[in-house]
Amino acid sequence: MQKDFGKIGFILAALGSSIGLGHIWRFPTIAGMNGGSAFVILFLGISLFVGASMLIAEMLIGQYGRKNVPDSFKEITQNEKTPWRFMGITLFGGPFILTFYCAVLGWVLYYIVFVSFHLPSDFQQSKIIFDDFSSHTNMIFYQILCFIIILAMTAYSVIYGVKSIERLNYVLMPMLFVIFFGLLFYAMTMSSFKMSVEFMFKPDFSKITSNTIVDAMGQVFFSLSLGAGSILTYASHMNKKQNLLTSAIWIVIPGIIISIVAGLMIFTFVFAYADKSAVKEGPSLIFVVLPVMFGKLGLFGSILCALFMVGLLFAGISSTVSLLEPCIKYLYDKTKYSRTTITYAVVFGIFIVGIFVILSMNTNYKDMLTFFDKKLFDWIEWMSANMILTWGSFFCSLFVGYFIPKATLQSWTSSYLKSSLAFHFWYYSLRILAPSMVVLIFINRITHLYE
Ligand code: TRP
């Protein structure tokens, strides 16, 4: 029923999956909480070396499996009963992440409609707008309404299938890039830009703690869409001749650029309009800082704010589609229901859990929905980057690194990993670097569970 991707179509769809809240919202949030440069430098290194290798591994499984997640493993191993079929468990990852991802996109929608044209004049006022919206009981209606609209947009795009995702991305990605670079140039004219560059890049290795390393790794998985079957599922629609190295580079580099630009501009505005400590603001960071900046520009600022948020919204929708698709594809292959019915059913499940995620931020309900000092929202966000995606990628790397014979890998990748050095670098990063990274995350997260 679904057509295959063209060469560029695959890259655009994978880029659409990768670029989203992860770069523009989560990256500045986590970089700020980790004190900047040490985190940023680790993020860059891990993305380029280990992230890209893992991306190629996940794409390869899709490219040669050509099916939904568990069936791709069965196809490659040529064994119906292979234990690798339990990788199907990663199919829960997408819907799980969507429960908070769509809630955050709901905030973006709220900001487009209700905040863009009533921008706050200073940081304190902006904080009040955000806190009111996210935690005031009267506002629950709006939060849930926005959440439902986002879920409906996601369901609609998923039902339309791969081609519509491709078409959507052709228009929206360039628009986001234009707005983004415009904002960067504006930030560059401000005196706090220099502080922002220092905050992000001036190496201060004393700041590297095990938490920073682990957060950087989690962010790499999240932003490259690794470990939840999104990339694998998209790759199952690609041609066997597709060059995975070029594809990986086309996904990793723009992602890095967008994250860095987002960080540079957000921190420039934070240093210009707020106290330095505001960098540690957390998930509300961009929602508090950006409107203050746009507010300085009058009506033009309002229009820009709305356009920026619209860009972010659509970048987010192409990510939500990729989070939902693996699970829908699997259920469609295995049950007798239509794609439409399946999509509505899964989205309904996400809606129910999502309501609790949203309530966990509300003053009246948060006590009920806080466990071991972490709100449900924070738990789900934490679990996704630090547990689900990491283990998903861990097993993909082991599968490609240890299970598929080396000679087979060499023949599969021979058209692009031409030199033996390139091949071996990739091969050993899957065998050694990637798995040890995940084990490190796990040990660290378990031992620091209650921090
Ligand atoms: N990478 C997306 C972002 O940065 C989120 C995302 C989409 C994702 N698909 C994924 C994260 C699969 C992990 C796994 O916003």
Tab-separated table of C-alpha atoms and ligand atoms in Angstrom:
chain	number	residue	atom	x	y	z
A	1	MET	CA	0.000	0.000	0.000
A	2	GLN	CA	2.804	2.413	0.788
A	3	LYS	CA	5.281	3.524	-1.813
A	4	ASP	CA	8.980	3.573	-1.227
A	5	PHE	CA	10.940	6.723	-0.507
A	6	GLY	CA	13.106	8.343	-3.130
A	7	LYS	CA	16.720	9.041	-2.197
A	8	ILE	CA	16.137	12.573	-0.999
A	9	GLY	CA	12.697	11.683	0.279
A	10	PHE	CA	14.187	9.338	2.839
A	11	ILE	CA	16.683	11.906	4.035
A	12	LEU	CA	13.995	14.548	4.348
A	13	ALA	CA	11.671	12.228	6.224
A	14	ALA	CA	14.457	11.172	8.580
A	15	LEU	CA	15.417	14.813	9.055
A	16	GLY	CA	11.796	15.606	9.762
A	17	SER	CA	11.786	12.893	12.367
A	18	SER	CA	15.023	14.019	13.891
A	19	ILE	CA	14.505	17.776	13.975
A	20	GLY	CA	11.886	18.808	16.446
A	21	LEU	CA	11.465	19.746	20.066
A	22	GLY	CA	14.632	17.803	20.822
A	23	HIS	CA	16.850	20.457	19.297
A	24	ILE	CA	14.921	23.621	19.896
A	25	TRP	CA	13.342	22.961	23.272
A	26	ARG	CA	15.187	20.081	24.937
A	27	PHE	CA	18.747	20.951	23.905
A	28	PRO	CA	18.823	24.482	25.407
A	29	THR	CA	16.952	23.208	28.471
A	30	ILE	CA	19.429	20.437	29.245
A	31	ALA	CA	22.477	22.460	28.188
A	32	GLY	CA	21.401	25.239	30.562
A	33	MET	CA	20.796	22.867	33.455
A	34	ASN	CA	24.219	21.314	32.895
A	35	GLY	CA	26.066	24.613	32.896
A	36	GLY	CA	26.776	24.912	29.163
A	37	SER	CA	30.091	24.191	27.501
A	38	ALA	CA	31.058	20.815	28.936
A	39	PHE	CA	27.700	19.403	27.955
A	40	VAL	CA	27.757	21.019	24.521
A	41	ILE	CA	31.209	19.722	23.656
A	42	LEU	CA	30.351	16.207	24.765
A	43	PHE	CA	27.128	16.357	22.803
A	44	LEU	CA	29.023	17.336	19.660
A	45	GLY	CA	31.617	14.599	20.028
A	46	ILE	CA	29.121	11.865	20.819
A	47	SER	CA	26.769	12.881	17.984
A	48	LEU	CA	29.518	12.838	15.391
A	49	PHE	CA	31.280	9.669	16.389
A	50	VAL	CA	28.935	7.329	18.161
A	51	GLY	CA	25.535	8.792	17.197
A	52	ALA	CA	26.258	8.629	13.474
A	53	SER	CA	27.444	4.998	13.748
A	54	MET	CA	24.320	3.985	15.613
A	55	LEU	CA	22.191	5.780	13.091
A	56	ILE	CA	23.781	3.789	10.271
A	57	ALA	CA	23.185	0.575	12.231
A	58	GLU	CA	19.497	1.292	12.740
A	59	MET	CA	19.056	2.314	9.105
A	60	LEU	CA	20.802	-0.850	7.945
A	61	ILE	CA	18.394	-3.081	9.856
A	62	GLY	CA	15.453	-1.345	8.206
A	63	GLN	CA	17.079	-1.309	4.786
A	64	TYR	CA	17.744	-5.042	4.770
A	65	GLY	CA	14.810	-6.148	6.915
A	66	ARG	CA	12.282	-4.137	4.884
A	67	LYS	CA	9.488	-4.820	7.363
A	68	ASN	CA	8.090	-3.607	10.676
A	69	VAL	CA	10.448	-3.691	13.664
A	70	PRO	CA	10.235	-7.324	14.896
A	71	ASP	CA	9.761	-8.737	11.399
A	72	SER	CA	12.860	-6.939	10.136
A	73	PHE	CA	14.891	-8.789	12.746
A	74	LYS	CA	13.245	-12.076	11.729
A	75	GLU	CA	13.982	-11.343	8.090
A	76	ILE	CA	17.652	-10.619	8.637
A	77	THR	CA	18.213	-13.563	10.937
A	78	GLN	CA	16.037	-15.745	8.652
A	79	ASN	CA	14.547	-17.217	11.779
A	80	GLU	CA	10.932	-16.817	12.843
A	81	LYS	CA	11.776	-17.629	16.444
A	82	THR	CA	14.844	-15.447	16.858
A	83	PRO	CA	15.040	-13.811	20.285
A	84	TRP	CA	15.782	-10.553	18.454
A	85	ARG	CA	12.079	-10.388	17.656
A	86	PHE	CA	11.632	-9.095	21.198
A	87	MET	CA	13.094	-5.838	19.912
A	88	GLY	CA	9.441	-5.271	19.111
A	89	ILE	CA	9.260	-3.927	22.637
A	90	THR	CA	10.787	-0.688	21.343
A	91	LEU	CA	7.431	-0.110	19.650
A	92	PHE	CA	6.119	1.112	22.997
A	93	GLY	CA	8.758	3.844	23.018
A	94	GLY	CA	7.092	6.136	20.507
A	95	PRO	CA	3.628	6.311	22.104
A	96	PHE	CA	5.271	6.640	25.519
A	97	ILE	CA	7.337	9.631	24.403
A	98	LEU	CA	4.314	11.117	22.677
A	99	THR	CA	2.484	11.504	25.971
A	100	PHE	CA	4.777	14.354	26.982
A	101	TYR	CA	5.988	15.384	23.522
A	102	CYS	CA	2.460	16.247	22.393
A	103	ALA	CA	1.811	18.043	25.663
A	104	VAL	CA	4.806	20.297	24.982
A	105	LEU	CA	3.662	20.844	21.402
A	106	GLY	CA	0.323	21.817	22.928
A	107	TRP	CA	2.160	24.591	24.799
A	108	VAL	CA	3.601	25.720	21.462
A	109	LEU	CA	0.115	25.853	19.989
A	110	TYR	CA	-1.151	27.821	22.971
A	111	TYR	CA	1.689	30.298	22.526
A	112	ILE	CA	0.874	30.785	18.845
A	113	VAL	CA	-2.743	31.575	19.553
A	114	PHE	CA	-2.766	33.262	22.936
A	115	VAL	CA	0.669	34.654	23.660
A	116	SER	CA	2.189	35.825	20.346
A	117	PHE	CA	-0.044	38.858	20.215
A	118	HIS	CA	0.088	39.657	23.940
A	119	LEU	CA	3.781	39.425	24.543
A	120	PRO	CA	5.166	40.034	28.032
A	121	SER	CA	7.440	42.986	28.617
A	122	ASP	CA	9.865	41.382	31.023
A	123	PHE	CA	11.126	38.066	32.298
A	124	GLN	CA	9.062	37.993	35.480
A	125	GLN	CA	5.865	38.668	33.617
A	126	SER	CA	6.716	35.990	31.083
A	127	LYS	CA	7.298	33.473	33.847
A	128	ILE	CA	3.904	34.260	35.281
A	129	ILE	CA	2.248	33.625	31.905
A	130	PHE	CA	3.925	30.230	31.616
A	131	ASP	CA	3.315	29.163	35.206
A	132	ASP	CA	-0.299	30.215	35.013
A	133	PHE	CA	-0.821	28.273	31.874
A	134	SER	CA	0.941	25.113	32.947
A	135	SER	CA	-0.126	24.894	36.556
A	136	HIS	CA	-3.298	26.882	37.086
A	137	THR	CA	-6.433	24.755	37.331
A	138	ASN	CA	-8.493	27.181	35.245
A	139	MET	CA	-6.151	26.616	32.354
A	140	ILE	CA	-6.469	22.836	32.206
A	141	PHE	CA	-9.167	23.173	29.602
A	142	TYR	CA	-6.781	25.003	27.252
A	143	GLN	CA	-3.939	22.589	27.902
A	144	ILE	CA	-6.099	19.593	27.137
A	145	LEU	CA	-7.661	21.251	24.112
A	146	CYS	CA	-4.225	22.037	22.655
A	147	PHE	CA	-3.105	18.493	23.429
A	148	ILE	CA	-6.107	17.070	21.558
A	149	ILE	CA	-5.468	19.268	18.522
A	150	ILE	CA	-1.843	18.114	18.366
A	151	LEU	CA	-2.884	14.471	18.641
A	152	ALA	CA	-5.425	14.997	15.871
A	153	MET	CA	-2.793	16.583	13.615
A	154	THR	CA	-0.478	13.648	14.271
A	155	ALA	CA	-3.165	11.063	13.571
A	156	TYR	CA	-4.145	12.841	10.378
A	157	SER	CA	-0.573	12.869	9.071
A	158	VAL	CA	0.005	9.233	9.971
A	159	ILE	CA	-3.178	8.084	8.255
A	160	TYR	CA	-2.123	9.806	5.059
A	161	GLY	CA	1.013	7.653	4.868
A	162	VAL	CA	4.628	8.074	3.926
A	163	LYS	CA	4.172	10.264	0.856
A	164	SER	CA	2.279	12.919	2.725
A	165	ILE	CA	5.012	13.077	5.344
A	166	GLU	CA	7.511	13.611	2.570
A	167	ARG	CA	5.485	16.410	1.019
A	168	LEU	CA	4.922	18.127	4.352
A	169	ASN	CA	8.628	18.225	4.993
A	170	TYR	CA	9.489	19.843	1.668
A	171	VAL	CA	7.751	23.045	2.703
A	172	LEU	CA	8.222	23.186	6.436
A	173	MET	CA	11.883	22.455	6.914
A	174	PRO	CA	13.182	25.328	4.760
A	175	MET	CA	10.793	27.743	6.456
A	176	LEU	CA	12.070	26.792	9.866
A	177	PHE	CA	15.664	27.253	8.743
A	178	VAL	CA	14.971	30.782	7.451
A	179	ILE	CA	13.281	31.977	10.651
A	180	PHE	CA	15.952	30.379	12.690
A	181	PHE	CA	18.900	32.002	10.983
A	182	GLY	CA	17.129	35.367	11.024
A	183	LEU	CA	16.907	35.081	14.808
A	184	LEU	CA	20.537	34.065	15.040
A	185	PHE	CA	21.613	37.169	13.105
A	186	TYR	CA	19.497	39.301	15.385
A	187	ALA	CA	21.101	37.698	18.437
A	188	MET	CA	24.538	38.373	16.961
A	189	THR	CA	23.896	42.101	17.075
A	190	MET	CA	23.384	41.980	20.830
A	191	SER	CA	26.137	42.481	23.357
A	192	SER	CA	25.187	39.374	25.321
A	193	PHE	CA	25.958	37.203	22.277
A	194	LYS	CA	29.573	37.019	23.394
A	195	MET	CA	28.545	35.685	26.797
A	196	SER	CA	26.375	33.144	25.135
A	197	VAL	CA	29.254	31.916	22.936
A	198	GLU	CA	31.442	31.618	26.012
A	199	PHE	CA	28.759	29.833	27.961
A	200	MET	CA	28.391	27.282	25.195
A	201	PHE	CA	31.938	26.795	24.025
A	202	LYS	CA	34.562	27.989	26.486
A	203	PRO	CA	35.869	24.675	27.744
A	204	ASP	CA	35.669	24.222	31.460
A	205	PHE	CA	36.396	20.616	32.054
A	206	SER	CA	35.926	20.947	35.761
A	207	LYS	CA	32.234	21.033	34.964
A	208	ILE	CA	32.193	17.539	33.492
A	209	THR	CA	30.452	15.218	35.902
A	210	SER	CA	29.110	11.785	35.211
A	211	ASN	CA	25.678	13.363	34.973
A	212	THR	CA	26.818	15.712	32.228
A	213	ILE	CA	28.197	12.847	30.181
A	214	VAL	CA	25.044	10.859	30.618
A	215	ASP	CA	22.760	13.786	29.804
A	216	ALA	CA	24.770	14.444	26.650
A	217	MET	CA	24.341	10.839	25.545
A	218	GLY	CA	20.610	10.859	26.277
A	219	GLN	CA	20.280	14.041	24.253
A	220	VAL	CA	22.120	12.467	21.308
A	221	PHE	CA	19.681	9.532	21.253
A	222	PHE	CA	16.690	11.772	21.600
A	223	SER	CA	17.689	14.252	18.943
A	224	LEU	CA	18.755	11.630	16.392
A	225	SER	CA	15.487	9.708	16.921
A	226	LEU	CA	17.429	6.576	17.846
A	227	GLY	CA	16.131	3.528	19.631
A	228	ALA	CA	12.364	3.714	19.167
A	229	GLY	CA	12.151	2.130	15.741
A	230	SER	CA	11.429	5.414	13.902
A	231	ILE	CA	14.548	5.351	11.783
A	232	LEU	CA	14.324	1.599	11.273
A	233	THR	CA	10.736	1.875	10.069
A	234	TYR	CA	11.470	4.751	7.696
A	235	ALA	CA	14.521	2.913	6.383
A	236	SER	CA	12.378	-0.120	5.605
A	237	HIS	CA	10.908	1.971	2.797
A	238	MET	CA	14.260	2.865	1.293
A	239	ASN	CA	16.149	1.523	-1.626
A	240	LYS	CA	18.889	-1.081	-1.045
A	241	LYS	CA	21.331	1.119	-2.924
A	242	GLN	CA	20.881	4.115	-0.648
A	243	ASN	CA	24.151	5.444	0.695
A	244	LEU	CA	23.712	5.296	4.476
A	245	LEU	CA	26.832	7.262	5.267
A	246	THR	CA	25.645	10.282	3.297
A	247	SER	CA	22.184	9.835	4.773
A	248	ALA	CA	23.601	9.769	8.299
A	249	ILE	CA	25.695	12.866	7.656
A	250	TRP	CA	22.642	14.665	6.305
A	251	ILE	CA	20.799	13.897	9.501
A	252	VAL	CA	23.534	14.464	12.074
A	253	ILE	CA	25.007	17.734	10.772
A	254	PRO	CA	21.808	19.772	10.323
A	255	GLY	CA	20.704	18.502	13.737
A	256	ILE	CA	23.911	19.738	15.311
A	257	ILE	CA	23.622	23.092	13.549
A	258	ILE	CA	20.027	23.621	14.672
A	259	SER	CA	20.829	22.655	18.258
A	260	ILE	CA	23.798	24.999	18.409
A	261	VAL	CA	21.905	27.876	16.833
A	262	ALA	CA	18.991	27.304	19.214
A	263	GLY	CA	21.360	27.300	22.183
A	264	LEU	CA	23.264	30.381	21.051
A	265	MET	CA	20.172	32.470	20.556
A	266	ILE	CA	18.286	31.321	23.635
A	267	PHE	CA	21.257	31.983	25.898
A	268	THR	CA	21.933	35.362	24.239
A	269	PHE	CA	18.383	36.384	25.115
A	270	VAL	CA	18.582	34.905	28.609
A	271	PHE	CA	21.724	36.899	29.375
A	272	ALA	CA	20.209	40.052	27.892
A	273	TYR	CA	16.868	39.963	29.685
A	274	ALA	CA	17.230	37.884	32.810
A	275	ASP	CA	19.418	36.897	35.639
A	276	LYS	CA	22.249	34.541	34.733
A	277	SER	CA	20.747	31.824	36.895
A	278	ALA	CA	17.732	31.700	34.556
A	279	VAL	CA	19.683	29.326	32.282
A	280	LYS	CA	18.708	26.603	34.733
A	281	GLU	CA	15.028	27.321	34.292
A	282	GLY	CA	14.200	23.816	32.961
A	283	PRO	CA	11.445	22.805	30.517
A	284	SER	CA	9.882	26.258	30.575
A	285	LEU	CA	13.113	27.970	29.430
A	286	ILE	CA	12.314	28.706	25.796
A	287	PHE	CA	8.672	29.487	26.542
A	288	VAL	CA	9.706	32.110	29.057
A	289	VAL	CA	12.678	33.641	27.252
A	290	LEU	CA	11.592	33.888	23.631
A	291	PRO	CA	8.391	35.914	24.177
A	292	VAL	CA	10.356	38.529	26.139
A	293	MET	CA	12.737	38.931	23.228
A	294	PHE	CA	9.936	39.109	20.672
A	295	GLY	CA	8.139	41.579	22.924
A	296	LYS	CA	10.933	44.110	22.358
A	297	LEU	CA	10.115	44.228	18.651
A	298	GLY	CA	6.513	45.418	18.784
A	299	LEU	CA	4.056	44.134	16.211
A	300	PHE	CA	6.876	42.751	14.088
A	301	GLY	CA	7.961	40.739	17.124
A	302	SER	CA	4.461	39.347	17.523
A	303	ILE	CA	4.411	38.178	13.932
A	304	LEU	CA	7.859	36.657	14.253
A	305	CYS	CA	6.884	34.937	17.485
A	306	ALA	CA	3.855	33.382	15.819
A	307	LEU	CA	5.896	32.291	12.781
A	308	PHE	CA	8.649	30.847	14.921
A	309	MET	CA	6.181	28.861	16.984
A	310	VAL	CA	4.413	27.666	13.823
A	311	GLY	CA	7.782	26.457	12.467
A	312	LEU	CA	8.461	24.671	15.741
A	313	LEU	CA	4.985	23.179	15.761
A	314	PHE	CA	5.415	21.655	12.330
A	315	ALA	CA	8.940	20.483	12.990
A	316	GLY	CA	7.386	18.782	16.003
A	317	ILE	CA	4.558	17.234	14.002
A	318	SER	CA	6.951	15.542	11.592
A	319	SER	CA	8.654	14.084	14.677
A	320	THR	CA	5.410	12.940	16.274
A	321	VAL	CA	4.479	11.200	13.040
A	322	SER	CA	7.724	9.259	13.146
A	323	LEU	CA	7.150	8.358	16.790
A	324	LEU	CA	3.761	6.910	16.007
A	325	GLU	CA	4.464	5.237	12.667
A	326	PRO	CA	6.490	2.184	13.867
A	327	CYS	CA	3.726	1.081	16.209
A	328	ILE	CA	0.963	1.707	13.649
A	329	LYS	CA	2.833	-0.129	10.917
A	330	TYR	CA	3.319	-3.124	13.178
A	331	LEU	CA	-0.317	-3.287	14.282
A	332	TYR	CA	-1.464	-2.845	10.712
A	333	ASP	CA	0.669	-5.793	9.587
A	334	LYS	CA	-0.482	-8.003	12.449
A	335	THR	CA	-4.171	-7.254	12.853
A	336	LYS	CA	-7.106	-7.055	10.517
A	337	TYR	CA	-7.953	-3.453	11.344
A	338	SER	CA	-7.488	-0.485	9.044
A	339	ARG	CA	-4.703	2.042	9.530
A	340	THR	CA	-7.301	4.612	10.471
A	341	THR	CA	-8.855	2.516	13.235
A	342	ILE	CA	-5.467	1.518	14.608
A	343	THR	CA	-4.205	5.085	14.604
A	344	TYR	CA	-7.252	6.372	16.461
A	345	ALA	CA	-6.996	3.590	19.024
A	346	VAL	CA	-3.316	4.216	19.769
A	347	VAL	CA	-3.804	7.973	19.838
A	348	PHE	CA	-6.651	7.509	22.284
A	349	GLY	CA	-4.329	5.559	24.590
A	350	ILE	CA	-1.758	8.348	24.371
A	351	PHE	CA	-4.491	10.836	25.185
A	352	ILE	CA	-5.481	9.025	28.384
A	353	VAL	CA	-1.935	8.771	29.712
A	354	GLY	CA	-1.192	12.294	28.472
A	355	ILE	CA	-3.973	13.734	30.634
A	356	PHE	CA	-2.149	12.465	33.726
A	357	VAL	CA	1.122	13.871	32.425
A	358	ILE	CA	-0.508	17.271	32.036
A	359	LEU	CA	-2.211	17.076	35.446
A	360	SER	CA	1.113	16.261	37.070
A	361	MET	CA	2.146	19.864	36.429
A	362	ASN	CA	-0.985	21.322	37.897
A	363	THR	CA	-0.896	22.842	41.379
A	364	ASN	CA	-3.991	20.946	42.482
A	365	TYR	CA	-3.021	17.513	41.274
A	366	LYS	CA	0.724	17.461	41.294
A	367	ASP	CA	1.051	15.914	44.749
A	368	MET	CA	-0.964	12.916	43.637
A	369	LEU	CA	1.146	12.527	40.519
A	370	THR	CA	4.582	12.977	41.998
A	371	PHE	CA	6.548	9.841	42.765
A	372	PHE	CA	9.875	9.840	44.565
A	373	ASP	CA	10.137	13.620	44.177
A	374	LYS	CA	9.693	13.582	40.412
A	375	LYS	CA	6.533	14.635	38.634
A	376	LEU	CA	4.979	12.195	36.184
A	377	PHE	CA	5.965	14.576	33.373
A	378	ASP	CA	9.606	14.478	34.474
A	379	TRP	CA	9.507	10.699	34.974
A	380	ILE	CA	8.288	10.028	31.478
A	381	GLU	CA	10.732	12.459	29.940
A	382	TRP	CA	13.559	10.953	31.995
A	383	MET	CA	12.614	7.359	31.241
A	384	SER	CA	12.430	7.963	27.532
A	385	ALA	CA	15.879	9.460	26.999
A	386	ASN	CA	17.660	7.469	29.671
A	387	MET	CA	16.033	4.065	29.473
A	388	ILE	CA	13.901	3.348	26.442
A	389	LEU	CA	15.973	4.921	23.695
A	390	THR	CA	19.261	3.896	25.197
A	391	TRP	CA	18.336	0.217	25.442
A	392	GLY	CA	16.716	0.239	22.029
A	393	SER	CA	19.919	1.577	20.489
A	394	PHE	CA	22.058	-0.690	22.637
A	395	PHE	CA	20.476	-3.815	21.185
A	396	CYS	CA	20.485	-2.452	17.628
A	397	SER	CA	24.214	-1.858	17.950
A	398	LEU	CA	24.821	-5.319	19.409
A	399	PHE	CA	22.728	-6.907	16.707
A	400	VAL	CA	24.648	-5.245	13.903
A	401	GLY	CA	28.030	-5.350	15.653
A	402	TYR	CA	27.958	-8.950	16.872
A	403	PHE	CA	25.180	-10.852	15.204
A	404	ILE	CA	25.424	-9.985	11.529
A	405	PRO	CA	28.626	-11.575	10.177
A	406	LYS	CA	31.400	-9.121	9.452
A	407	ALA	CA	31.659	-10.198	5.807
A	408	THR	CA	27.958	-9.560	5.282
A	409	LEU	CA	28.282	-6.103	6.789
A	410	GLN	CA	31.254	-5.402	4.562
A	411	SER	CA	29.295	-6.324	1.492
A	412	TRP	CA	26.228	-4.330	2.586
A	413	THR	CA	28.228	-1.192	3.244
A	414	SER	CA	30.957	-1.568	0.612
A	415	SER	CA	29.641	1.197	-1.636
A	416	TYR	CA	30.062	3.893	1.005
A	417	LEU	CA	32.317	2.655	3.823
A	418	LYS	CA	34.999	2.147	1.220
A	419	SER	CA	38.207	2.366	3.186
A	420	SER	CA	38.974	-0.286	5.708
A	421	LEU	CA	39.583	2.460	8.268
A	422	ALA	CA	36.078	3.873	7.857
A	423	PHE	CA	34.524	0.449	8.057
A	424	HIS	CA	36.476	-0.581	11.118
A	425	PHE	CA	35.821	2.658	12.907
A	426	TRP	CA	32.121	2.144	12.397
A	427	TYR	CA	32.311	-1.535	13.264
A	428	TYR	CA	34.154	-1.035	16.541
A	429	SER	CA	32.099	1.897	17.600
A	430	LEU	CA	29.105	-0.422	17.381
A	431	ARG	CA	30.857	-3.272	19.122
A	432	ILE	CA	32.536	-1.303	21.852
A	433	LEU	CA	31.814	2.413	22.144
A	434	ALA	CA	28.049	2.359	21.786
A	435	PRO	CA	27.325	-0.523	24.172
A	436	SER	CA	29.685	0.755	26.834
A	437	MET	CA	28.086	4.165	26.614
A	438	VAL	CA	24.664	2.705	27.290
A	439	VAL	CA	25.869	0.611	30.197
A	440	LEU	CA	27.435	3.742	31.652
A	441	ILE	CA	24.152	5.657	31.336
A	442	PHE	CA	22.319	2.850	33.014
A	443	ILE	CA	24.668	2.498	35.954
A	444	ASN	CA	24.774	6.233	36.448
A	445	ARG	CA	21.017	6.654	36.284
A	446	ILE	CA	20.318	3.831	38.671
A	447	THR	CA	22.833	5.035	41.218
A	448	HIS	CA	21.605	8.647	41.000
A	449	LEU	CA	17.949	7.763	40.863
A	450	TYR	CA	16.791	9.996	43.653
A	451	GLU	CA	18.723	13.132	42.826
B	1	TRP	N1	14.186	13.491	17.398
B	1	TRP	C1	12.950	14.140	17.670
B	1	TRP	C2	13.232	15.483	18.283
B	1	TRP	O1	14.339	15.824	18.481
B	1	TRP	C3	12.070	13.308	18.543
B	1	TRP	C4	11.879	11.952	18.004
B	1	TRP	C5	11.207	11.588	16.866
B	1	TRP	C6	12.395	10.766	18.555
B	1	TRP	N2	11.299	10.242	16.694
B	1	TRP	C7	12.020	9.710	17.701
B	1	TRP	C8	13.151	10.526	19.673
B	1	TRP	C9	12.421	8.422	17.975
B	1	TRP	C10	13.535	9.243	19.926
B	1	TRP	C11	13.186	8.179	19.100
B	1	TRP	O2	12.364	16.221	18.584
